[in-house]
Tab-separated table of C-alpha atoms in Angstrom:
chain	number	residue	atom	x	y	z
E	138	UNK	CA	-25.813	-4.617	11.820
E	139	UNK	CA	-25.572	-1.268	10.189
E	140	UNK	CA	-21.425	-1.286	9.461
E	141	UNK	CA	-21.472	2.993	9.990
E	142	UNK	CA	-22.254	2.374	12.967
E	143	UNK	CA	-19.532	-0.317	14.290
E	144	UNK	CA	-16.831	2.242	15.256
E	145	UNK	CA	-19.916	3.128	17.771
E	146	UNK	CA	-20.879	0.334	18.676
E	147	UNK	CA	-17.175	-1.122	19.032
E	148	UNK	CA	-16.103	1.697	21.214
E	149	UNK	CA	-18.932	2.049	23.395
E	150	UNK	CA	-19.107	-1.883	23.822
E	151	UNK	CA	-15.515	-1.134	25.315
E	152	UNK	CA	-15.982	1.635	27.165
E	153	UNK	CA	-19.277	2.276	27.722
E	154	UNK	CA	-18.862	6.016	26.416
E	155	UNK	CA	-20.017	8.836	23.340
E	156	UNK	CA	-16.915	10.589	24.074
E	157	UNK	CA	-14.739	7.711	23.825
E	158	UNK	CA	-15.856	6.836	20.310
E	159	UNK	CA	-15.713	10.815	18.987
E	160	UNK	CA	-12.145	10.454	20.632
E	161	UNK	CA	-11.271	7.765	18.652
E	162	UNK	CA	-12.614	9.184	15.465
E	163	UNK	CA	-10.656	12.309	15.891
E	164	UNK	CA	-7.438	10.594	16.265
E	165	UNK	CA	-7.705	8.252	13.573
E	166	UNK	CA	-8.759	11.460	11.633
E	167	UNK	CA	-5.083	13.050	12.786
E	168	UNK	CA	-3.047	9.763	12.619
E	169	UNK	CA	-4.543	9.426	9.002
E	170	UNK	CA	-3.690	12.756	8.129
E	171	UNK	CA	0.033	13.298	9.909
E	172	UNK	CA	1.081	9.773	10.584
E	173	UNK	CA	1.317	8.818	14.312
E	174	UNK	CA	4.513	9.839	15.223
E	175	UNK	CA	3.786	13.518	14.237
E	176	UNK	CA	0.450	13.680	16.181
E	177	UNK	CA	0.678	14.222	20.150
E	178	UNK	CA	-1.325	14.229	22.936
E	179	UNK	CA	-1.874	17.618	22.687
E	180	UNK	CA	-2.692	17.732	18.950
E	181	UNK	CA	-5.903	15.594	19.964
E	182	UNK	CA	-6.601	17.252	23.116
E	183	UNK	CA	-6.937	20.191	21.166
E	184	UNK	CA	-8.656	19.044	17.988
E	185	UNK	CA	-10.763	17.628	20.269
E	186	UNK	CA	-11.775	20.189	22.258
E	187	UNK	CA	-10.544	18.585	25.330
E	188	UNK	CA	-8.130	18.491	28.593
E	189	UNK	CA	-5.272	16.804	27.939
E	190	UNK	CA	-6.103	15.467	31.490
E	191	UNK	CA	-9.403	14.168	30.377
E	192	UNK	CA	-7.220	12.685	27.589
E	193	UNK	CA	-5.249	10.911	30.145
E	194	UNK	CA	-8.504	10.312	31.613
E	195	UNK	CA	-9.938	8.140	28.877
E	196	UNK	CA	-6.551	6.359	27.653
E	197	UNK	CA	-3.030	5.618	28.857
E	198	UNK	CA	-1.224	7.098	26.509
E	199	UNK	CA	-0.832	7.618	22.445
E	200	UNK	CA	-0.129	3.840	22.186
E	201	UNK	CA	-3.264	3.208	23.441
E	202	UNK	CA	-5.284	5.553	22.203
E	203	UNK	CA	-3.591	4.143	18.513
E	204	UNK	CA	-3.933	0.431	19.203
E	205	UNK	CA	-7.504	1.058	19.623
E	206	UNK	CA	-7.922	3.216	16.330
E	207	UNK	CA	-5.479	0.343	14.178
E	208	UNK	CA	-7.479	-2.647	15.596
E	209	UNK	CA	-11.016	-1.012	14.866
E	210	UNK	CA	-9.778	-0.970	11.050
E	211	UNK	CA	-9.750	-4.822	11.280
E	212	UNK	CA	-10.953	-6.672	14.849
E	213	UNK	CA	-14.481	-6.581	12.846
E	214	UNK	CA	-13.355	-7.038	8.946
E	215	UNK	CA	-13.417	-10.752	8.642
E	216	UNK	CA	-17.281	-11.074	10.564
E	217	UNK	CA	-18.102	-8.070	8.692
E	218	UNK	CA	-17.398	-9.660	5.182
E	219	UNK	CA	-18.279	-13.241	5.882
E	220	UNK	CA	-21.620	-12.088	7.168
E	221	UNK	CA	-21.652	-11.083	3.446
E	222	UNK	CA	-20.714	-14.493	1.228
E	223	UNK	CA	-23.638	-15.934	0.136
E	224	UNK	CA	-23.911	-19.173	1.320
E	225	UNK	CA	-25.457	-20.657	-1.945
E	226	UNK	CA	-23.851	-18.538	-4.734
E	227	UNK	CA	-21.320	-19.729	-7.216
E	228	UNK	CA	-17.785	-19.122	-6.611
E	229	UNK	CA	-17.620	-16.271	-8.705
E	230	UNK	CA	-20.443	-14.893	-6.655
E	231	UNK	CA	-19.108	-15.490	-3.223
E	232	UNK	CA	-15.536	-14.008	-4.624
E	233	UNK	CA	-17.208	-11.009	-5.903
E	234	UNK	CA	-19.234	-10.304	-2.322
E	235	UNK	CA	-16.019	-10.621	-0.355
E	236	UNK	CA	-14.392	-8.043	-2.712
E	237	UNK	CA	-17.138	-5.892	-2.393
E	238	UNK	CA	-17.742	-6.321	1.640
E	239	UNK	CA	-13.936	-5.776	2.052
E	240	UNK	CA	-13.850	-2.747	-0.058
E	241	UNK	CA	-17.035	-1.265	1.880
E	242	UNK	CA	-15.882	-1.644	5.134
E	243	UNK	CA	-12.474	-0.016	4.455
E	244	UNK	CA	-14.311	2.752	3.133
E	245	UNK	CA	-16.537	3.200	5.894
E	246	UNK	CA	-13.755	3.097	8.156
E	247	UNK	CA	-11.147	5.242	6.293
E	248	UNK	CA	-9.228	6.807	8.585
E	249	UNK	CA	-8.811	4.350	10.440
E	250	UNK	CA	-7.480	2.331	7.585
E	251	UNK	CA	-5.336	4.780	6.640
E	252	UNK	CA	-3.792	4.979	10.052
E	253	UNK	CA	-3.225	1.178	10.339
E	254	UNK	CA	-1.765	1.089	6.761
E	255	UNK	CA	0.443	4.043	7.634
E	256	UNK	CA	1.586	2.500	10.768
E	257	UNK	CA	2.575	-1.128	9.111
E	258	UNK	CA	6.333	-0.780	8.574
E	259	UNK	CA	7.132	1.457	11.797
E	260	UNK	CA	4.469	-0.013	14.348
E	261	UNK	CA	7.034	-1.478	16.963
E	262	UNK	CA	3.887	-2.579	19.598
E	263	UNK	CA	5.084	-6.467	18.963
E	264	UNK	CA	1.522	-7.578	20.146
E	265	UNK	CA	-0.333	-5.702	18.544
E	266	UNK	CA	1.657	-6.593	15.050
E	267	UNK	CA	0.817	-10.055	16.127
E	268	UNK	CA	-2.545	-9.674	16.400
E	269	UNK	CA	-2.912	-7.823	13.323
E	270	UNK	CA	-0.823	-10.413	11.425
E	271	UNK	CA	-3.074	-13.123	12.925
E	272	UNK	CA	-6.518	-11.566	11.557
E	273	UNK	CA	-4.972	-10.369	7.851
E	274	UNK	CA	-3.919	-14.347	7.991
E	275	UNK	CA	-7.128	-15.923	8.673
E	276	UNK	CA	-8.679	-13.620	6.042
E	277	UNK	CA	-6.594	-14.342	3.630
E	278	UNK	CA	-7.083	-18.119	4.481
E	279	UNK	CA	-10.459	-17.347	3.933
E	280	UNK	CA	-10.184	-16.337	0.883
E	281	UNK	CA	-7.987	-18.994	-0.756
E	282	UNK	CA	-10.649	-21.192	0.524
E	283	UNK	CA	-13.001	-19.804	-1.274
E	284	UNK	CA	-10.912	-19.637	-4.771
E	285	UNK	CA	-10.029	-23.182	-3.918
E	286	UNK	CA	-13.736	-24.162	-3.972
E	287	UNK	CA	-13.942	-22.677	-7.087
E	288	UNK	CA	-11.515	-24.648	-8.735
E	289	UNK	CA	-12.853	-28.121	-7.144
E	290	UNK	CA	-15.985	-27.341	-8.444
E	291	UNK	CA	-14.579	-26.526	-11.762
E	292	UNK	CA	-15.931	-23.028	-12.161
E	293	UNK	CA	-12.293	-21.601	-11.947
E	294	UNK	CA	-9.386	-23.029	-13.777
E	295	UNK	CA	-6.378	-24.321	-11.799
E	296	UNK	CA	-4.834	-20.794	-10.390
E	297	UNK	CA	-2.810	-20.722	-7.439
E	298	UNK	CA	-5.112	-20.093	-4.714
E	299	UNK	CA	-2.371	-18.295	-3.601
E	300	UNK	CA	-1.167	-15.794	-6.112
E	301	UNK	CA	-4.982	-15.075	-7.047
E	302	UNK	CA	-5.655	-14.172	-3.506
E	303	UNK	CA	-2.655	-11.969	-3.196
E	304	UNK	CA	-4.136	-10.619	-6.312
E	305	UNK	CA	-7.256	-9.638	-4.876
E	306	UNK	CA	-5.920	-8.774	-1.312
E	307	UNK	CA	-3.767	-5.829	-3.488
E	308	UNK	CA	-6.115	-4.653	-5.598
E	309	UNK	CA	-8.267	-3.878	-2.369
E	310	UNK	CA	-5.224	-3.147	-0.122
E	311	UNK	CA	-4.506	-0.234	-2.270
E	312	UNK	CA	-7.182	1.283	-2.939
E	313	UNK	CA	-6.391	3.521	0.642
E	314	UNK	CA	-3.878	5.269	-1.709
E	315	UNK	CA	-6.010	6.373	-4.254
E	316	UNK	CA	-9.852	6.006	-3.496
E	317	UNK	CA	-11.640	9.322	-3.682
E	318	UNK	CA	-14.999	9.076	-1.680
E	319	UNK	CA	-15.886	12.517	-3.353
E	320	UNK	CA	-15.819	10.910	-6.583
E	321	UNK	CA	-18.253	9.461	-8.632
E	322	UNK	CA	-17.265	5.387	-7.887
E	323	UNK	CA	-18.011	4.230	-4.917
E	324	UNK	CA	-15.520	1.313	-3.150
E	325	UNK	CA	-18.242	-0.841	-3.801
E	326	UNK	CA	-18.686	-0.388	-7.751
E	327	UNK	CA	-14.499	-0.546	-8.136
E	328	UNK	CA	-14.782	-3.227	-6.298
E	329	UNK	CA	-16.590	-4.994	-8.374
E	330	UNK	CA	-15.086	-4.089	-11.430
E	331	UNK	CA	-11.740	-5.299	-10.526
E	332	UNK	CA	-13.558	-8.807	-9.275
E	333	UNK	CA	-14.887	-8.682	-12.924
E	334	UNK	CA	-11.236	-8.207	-14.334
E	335	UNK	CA	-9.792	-11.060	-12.131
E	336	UNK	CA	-12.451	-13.420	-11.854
E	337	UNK	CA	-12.659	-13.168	-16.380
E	338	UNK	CA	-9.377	-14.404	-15.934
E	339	UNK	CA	-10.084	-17.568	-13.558
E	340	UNK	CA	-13.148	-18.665	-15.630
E	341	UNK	CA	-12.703	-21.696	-16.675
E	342	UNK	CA	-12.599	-22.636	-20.629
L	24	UNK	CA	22.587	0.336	-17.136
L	25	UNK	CA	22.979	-2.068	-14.137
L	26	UNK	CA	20.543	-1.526	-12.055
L	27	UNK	CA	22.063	-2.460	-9.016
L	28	UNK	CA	24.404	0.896	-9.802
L	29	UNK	CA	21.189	3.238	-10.132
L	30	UNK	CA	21.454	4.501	-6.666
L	31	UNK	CA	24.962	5.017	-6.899
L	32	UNK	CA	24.979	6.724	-10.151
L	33	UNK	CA	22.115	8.998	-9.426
L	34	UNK	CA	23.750	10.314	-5.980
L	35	UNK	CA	27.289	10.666	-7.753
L	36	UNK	CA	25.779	12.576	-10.636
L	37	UNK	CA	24.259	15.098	-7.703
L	38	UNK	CA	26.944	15.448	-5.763
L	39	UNK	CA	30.067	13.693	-7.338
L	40	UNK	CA	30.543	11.643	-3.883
L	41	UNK	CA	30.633	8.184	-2.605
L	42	UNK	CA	29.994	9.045	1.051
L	43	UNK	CA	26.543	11.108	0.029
L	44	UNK	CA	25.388	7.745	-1.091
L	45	UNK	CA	26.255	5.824	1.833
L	46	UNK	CA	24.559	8.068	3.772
L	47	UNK	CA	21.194	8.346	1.653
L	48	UNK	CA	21.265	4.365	1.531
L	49	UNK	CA	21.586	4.207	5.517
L	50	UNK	CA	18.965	7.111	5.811
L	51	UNK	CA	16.199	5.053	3.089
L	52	UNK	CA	17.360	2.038	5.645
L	53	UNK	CA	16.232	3.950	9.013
L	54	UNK	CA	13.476	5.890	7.216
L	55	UNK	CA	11.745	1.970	5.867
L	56	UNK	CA	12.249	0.897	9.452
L	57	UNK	CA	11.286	3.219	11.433
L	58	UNK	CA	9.645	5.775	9.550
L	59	UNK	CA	10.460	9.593	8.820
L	60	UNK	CA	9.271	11.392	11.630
L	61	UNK	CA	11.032	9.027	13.951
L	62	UNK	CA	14.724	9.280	12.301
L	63	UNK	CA	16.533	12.222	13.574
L	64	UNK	CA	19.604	13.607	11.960
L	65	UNK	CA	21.329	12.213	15.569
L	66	UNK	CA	20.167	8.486	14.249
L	67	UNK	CA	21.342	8.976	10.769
L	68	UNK	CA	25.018	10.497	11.819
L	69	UNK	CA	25.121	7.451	14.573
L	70	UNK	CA	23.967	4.490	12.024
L	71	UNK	CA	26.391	6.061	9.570
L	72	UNK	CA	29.087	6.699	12.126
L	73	UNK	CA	30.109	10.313	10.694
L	74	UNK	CA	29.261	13.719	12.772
L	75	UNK	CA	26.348	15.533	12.730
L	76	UNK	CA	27.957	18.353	11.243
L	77	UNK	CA	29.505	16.380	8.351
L	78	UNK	CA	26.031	15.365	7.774
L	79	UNK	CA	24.957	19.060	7.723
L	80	UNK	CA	27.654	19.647	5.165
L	81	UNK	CA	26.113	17.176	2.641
L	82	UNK	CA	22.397	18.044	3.503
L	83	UNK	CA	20.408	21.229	4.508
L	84	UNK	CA	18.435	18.944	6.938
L	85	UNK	CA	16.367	15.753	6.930
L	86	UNK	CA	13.778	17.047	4.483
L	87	UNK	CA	16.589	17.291	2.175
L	88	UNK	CA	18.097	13.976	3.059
L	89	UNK	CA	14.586	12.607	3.080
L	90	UNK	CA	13.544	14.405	-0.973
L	91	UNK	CA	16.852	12.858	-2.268
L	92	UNK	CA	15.936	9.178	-1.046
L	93	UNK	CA	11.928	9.297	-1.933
L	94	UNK	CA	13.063	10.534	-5.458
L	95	UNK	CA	15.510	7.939	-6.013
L	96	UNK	CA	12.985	5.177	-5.463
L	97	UNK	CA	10.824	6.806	-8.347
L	98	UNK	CA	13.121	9.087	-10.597
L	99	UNK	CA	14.359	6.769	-12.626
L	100	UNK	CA	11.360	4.167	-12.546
L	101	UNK	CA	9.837	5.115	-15.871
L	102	UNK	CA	12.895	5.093	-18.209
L	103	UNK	CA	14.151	2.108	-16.460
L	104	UNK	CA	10.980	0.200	-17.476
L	105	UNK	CA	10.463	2.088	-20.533
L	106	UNK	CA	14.232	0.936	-21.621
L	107	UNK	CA	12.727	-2.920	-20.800
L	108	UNK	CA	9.459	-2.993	-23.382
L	109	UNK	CA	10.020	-4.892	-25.918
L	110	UNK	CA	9.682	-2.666	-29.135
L	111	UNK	CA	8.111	-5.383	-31.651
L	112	UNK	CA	6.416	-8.146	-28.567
L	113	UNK	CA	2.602	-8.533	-28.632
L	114	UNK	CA	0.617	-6.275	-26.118
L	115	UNK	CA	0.705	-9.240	-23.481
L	116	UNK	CA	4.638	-9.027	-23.903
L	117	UNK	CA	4.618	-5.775	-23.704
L	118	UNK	CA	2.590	-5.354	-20.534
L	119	UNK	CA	4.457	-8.130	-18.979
L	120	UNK	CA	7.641	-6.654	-19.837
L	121	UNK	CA	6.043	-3.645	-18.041
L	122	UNK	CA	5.159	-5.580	-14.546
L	123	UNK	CA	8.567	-7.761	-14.385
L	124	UNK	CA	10.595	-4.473	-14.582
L	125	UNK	CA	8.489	-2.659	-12.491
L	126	UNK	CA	8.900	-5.081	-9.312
L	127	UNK	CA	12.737	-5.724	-10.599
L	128	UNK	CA	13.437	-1.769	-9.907
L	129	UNK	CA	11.620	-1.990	-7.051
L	130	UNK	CA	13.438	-4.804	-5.712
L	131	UNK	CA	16.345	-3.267	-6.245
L	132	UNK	CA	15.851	0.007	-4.102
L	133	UNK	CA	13.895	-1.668	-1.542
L	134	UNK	CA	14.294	0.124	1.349
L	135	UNK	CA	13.378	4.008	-0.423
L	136	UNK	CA	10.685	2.349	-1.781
L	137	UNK	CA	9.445	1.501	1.494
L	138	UNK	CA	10.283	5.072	2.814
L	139	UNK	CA	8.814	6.450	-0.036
L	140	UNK	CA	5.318	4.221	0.602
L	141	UNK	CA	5.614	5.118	3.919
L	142	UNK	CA	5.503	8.766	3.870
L	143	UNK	CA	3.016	9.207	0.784
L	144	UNK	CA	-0.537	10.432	3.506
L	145	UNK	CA	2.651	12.476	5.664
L	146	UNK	CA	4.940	14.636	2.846
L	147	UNK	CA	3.795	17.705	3.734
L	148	UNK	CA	6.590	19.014	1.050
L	149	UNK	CA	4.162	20.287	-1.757
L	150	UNK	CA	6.598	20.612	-4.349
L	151	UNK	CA	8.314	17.096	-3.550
L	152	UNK	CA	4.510	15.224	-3.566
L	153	UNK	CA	3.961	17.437	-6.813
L	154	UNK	CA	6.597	15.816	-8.486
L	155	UNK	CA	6.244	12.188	-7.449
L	156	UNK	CA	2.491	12.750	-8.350
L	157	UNK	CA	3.320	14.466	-11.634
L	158	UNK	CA	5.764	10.592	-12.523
L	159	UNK	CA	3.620	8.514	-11.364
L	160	UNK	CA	0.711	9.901	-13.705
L	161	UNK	CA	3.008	9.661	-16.329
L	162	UNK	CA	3.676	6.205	-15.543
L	163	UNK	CA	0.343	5.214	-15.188
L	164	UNK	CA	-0.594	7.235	-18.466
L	165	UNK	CA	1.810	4.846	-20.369
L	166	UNK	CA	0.576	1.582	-18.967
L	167	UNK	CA	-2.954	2.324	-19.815
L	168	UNK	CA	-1.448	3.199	-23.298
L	169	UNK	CA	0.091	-0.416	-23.528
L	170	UNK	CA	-3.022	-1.894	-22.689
L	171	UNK	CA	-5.336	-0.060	-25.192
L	172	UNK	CA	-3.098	-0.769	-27.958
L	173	UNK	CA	-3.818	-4.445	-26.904
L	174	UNK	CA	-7.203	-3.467	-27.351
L	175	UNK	CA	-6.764	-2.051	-30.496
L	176	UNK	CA	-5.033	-4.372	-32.123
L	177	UNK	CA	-7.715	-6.858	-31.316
L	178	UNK	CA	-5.438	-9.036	-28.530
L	179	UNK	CA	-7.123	-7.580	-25.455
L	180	UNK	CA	-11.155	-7.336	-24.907
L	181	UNK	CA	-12.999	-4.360	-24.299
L	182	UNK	CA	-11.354	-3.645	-20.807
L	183	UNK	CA	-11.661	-0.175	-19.155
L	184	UNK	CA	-7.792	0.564	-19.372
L	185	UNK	CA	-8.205	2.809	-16.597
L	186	UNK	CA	-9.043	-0.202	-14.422
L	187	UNK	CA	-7.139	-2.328	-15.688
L	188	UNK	CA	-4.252	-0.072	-14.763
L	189	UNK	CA	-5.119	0.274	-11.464
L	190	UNK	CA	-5.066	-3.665	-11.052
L	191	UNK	CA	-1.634	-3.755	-12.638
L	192	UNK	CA	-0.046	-0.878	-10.418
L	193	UNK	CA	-2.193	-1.868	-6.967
L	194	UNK	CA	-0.362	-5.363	-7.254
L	195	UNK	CA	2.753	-4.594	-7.677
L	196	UNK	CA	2.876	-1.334	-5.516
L	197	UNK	CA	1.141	-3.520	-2.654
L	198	UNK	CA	4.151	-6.082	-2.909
L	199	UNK	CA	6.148	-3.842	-0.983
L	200	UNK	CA	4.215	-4.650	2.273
L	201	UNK	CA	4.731	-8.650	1.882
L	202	UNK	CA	7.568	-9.225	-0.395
L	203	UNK	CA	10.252	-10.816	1.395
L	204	UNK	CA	14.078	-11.033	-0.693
L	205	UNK	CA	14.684	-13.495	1.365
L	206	UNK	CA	12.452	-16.345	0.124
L	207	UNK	CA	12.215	-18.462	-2.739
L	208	UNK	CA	10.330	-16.545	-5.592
L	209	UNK	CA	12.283	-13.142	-6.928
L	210	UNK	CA	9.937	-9.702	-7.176
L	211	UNK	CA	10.223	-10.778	-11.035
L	212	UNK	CA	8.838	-14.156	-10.578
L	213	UNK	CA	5.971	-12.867	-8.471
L	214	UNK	CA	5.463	-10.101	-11.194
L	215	UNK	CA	5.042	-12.742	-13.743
L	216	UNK	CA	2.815	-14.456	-11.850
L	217	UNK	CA	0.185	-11.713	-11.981
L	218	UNK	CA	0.956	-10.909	-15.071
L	219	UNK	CA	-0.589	-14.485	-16.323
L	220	UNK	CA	-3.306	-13.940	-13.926
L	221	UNK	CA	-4.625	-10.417	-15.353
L	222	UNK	CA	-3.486	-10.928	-19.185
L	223	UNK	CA	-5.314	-14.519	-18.730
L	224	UNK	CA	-8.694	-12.167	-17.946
L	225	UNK	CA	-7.949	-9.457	-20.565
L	226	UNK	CA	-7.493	-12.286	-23.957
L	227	UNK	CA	-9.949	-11.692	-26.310
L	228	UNK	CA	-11.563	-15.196	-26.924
């Protein structure tokens, strides 16, 4: 799977449709930029070239048109990253390549991930919080997991799974506020250099 | 300095009035709930039970209410933690000292911090983003100071203290979205958690 293409893939698999995906691209693009109370209908309609009937058309309303935009920053995160853990590395290793898958899908879906992060505290779609909650939760799960097999294998020393997770999780998490595709690191390559600051500090001995 | 008081003596020192700090703590309340864009100056006078034109007396208009609360979650940040460094503590006190005040001022002015967070990708105030931008760099400068003296004085390995930062701040800023006053462990206690996690990684040895 090439991950610059899943927006495409994820929005045609739902609606069958180009102009659904370029839709979808151009409001997370405005959501990103304005937050989603201060983009309308019309806003996209017209940086979109578009009817607002045709809008209307292709979604229900702003809601809509949002919850599709928030969930495409993580319905495919946790495949997308676990496809990614090699299966036979160390722990260190398999830490490292869900840093690094995490941070490289959030970058190829920025505005999207923007939009989602943007919409956290003020999002007041109940479902669709719950769904969200459920996925971060499982990945985070994940992840424990894997700094818990770390320690049982006594490659890591004995860190709260917890607390180095949420370590992790944050260091990633906020790289939307600061993370410069223009500039010369890629989300990949700081990435991995804050996986080499944290996982230094889990070494055992 | 208690910092409980901050808010209180900040807003009295601007406008020599109790009521214009009730009113910017409701507004940081409704702005970390429900955003900026969807708190009107209607929503504001109702939560704080005053009339809109007394609020109009006090405040040119929501951008003004809106500056006044984002500011207080960040004006008085860096001499608060400065104020909290131990003068003669090793660099791992020191950058402890750092983290534990850092989520302890936070804490304390939860809900403009939130607001603030919130409406970082939306400000469309130049001046206002200027001047959050122009403290936080500051901030950030002074961390990454902290850390190379640990490096200098032989405590800390070679880190990049740029990164090292960056894993610091993205952390703590990040604990806004999850930290919860209401359970067991304190912003400090979390703080100091992390801090054993990353100055664990950065030991020389």
């Amino acid at each position: 799977m090439n991950g610059q293409n899943i927006d495409v893939e994820m929005a045609e698999a739902e609606s069958g449709s180009d102009r659904v995906r370029e839709l979808l691209e151009i409001s997370a693009q405005l959501f990103a930029e304005r937050g989603f109370d201060a983009t309308s209908m019309r806003d996209i309609s017209k940086a979109a070239n578009v009817s607002k009937a045709l809008l209307y058309h292709h979604f229900t309303n702003k809601d809509d048109i949002y919850a599709r935009v928030a969930l495409s920053s993580s319905r495919h995160l946790n495949d997308f990253v676990e496809e990614r853990i090699p299966a036979d590395g160390t722990a260190a290793e398999r830490v490292r390549a869900f840093m690094v898958a995490t941070a490289s899908f959030f970058a190829q879906h920025r505005p999207a991930w923007i939009a989602a992060s943007n919409a956290f505290w003020t999002d007041r779609n109940r479902q669709r919080v719950d769904e969200r909650m459920a996925r971060r939760d499982q990945f985070e799960k994940r992840l424990r997991q894997l700094i818990r097999e770390g320690i049982e294998a006594g490659e890591f020393r004995e860190v709260d799974p917890a607390d180095a997770g949420r370590l992790v999780l944050s260091a990633i998490n906020w790289m939307h506020r600061w993370f410069d595709p223009e500039k010369e690191l890629s989300a990949e390559e700081i990435a991995a250099r804050y996986a080499d600051l944290i996982l230094h500090g889990m070494k055992r001995g």
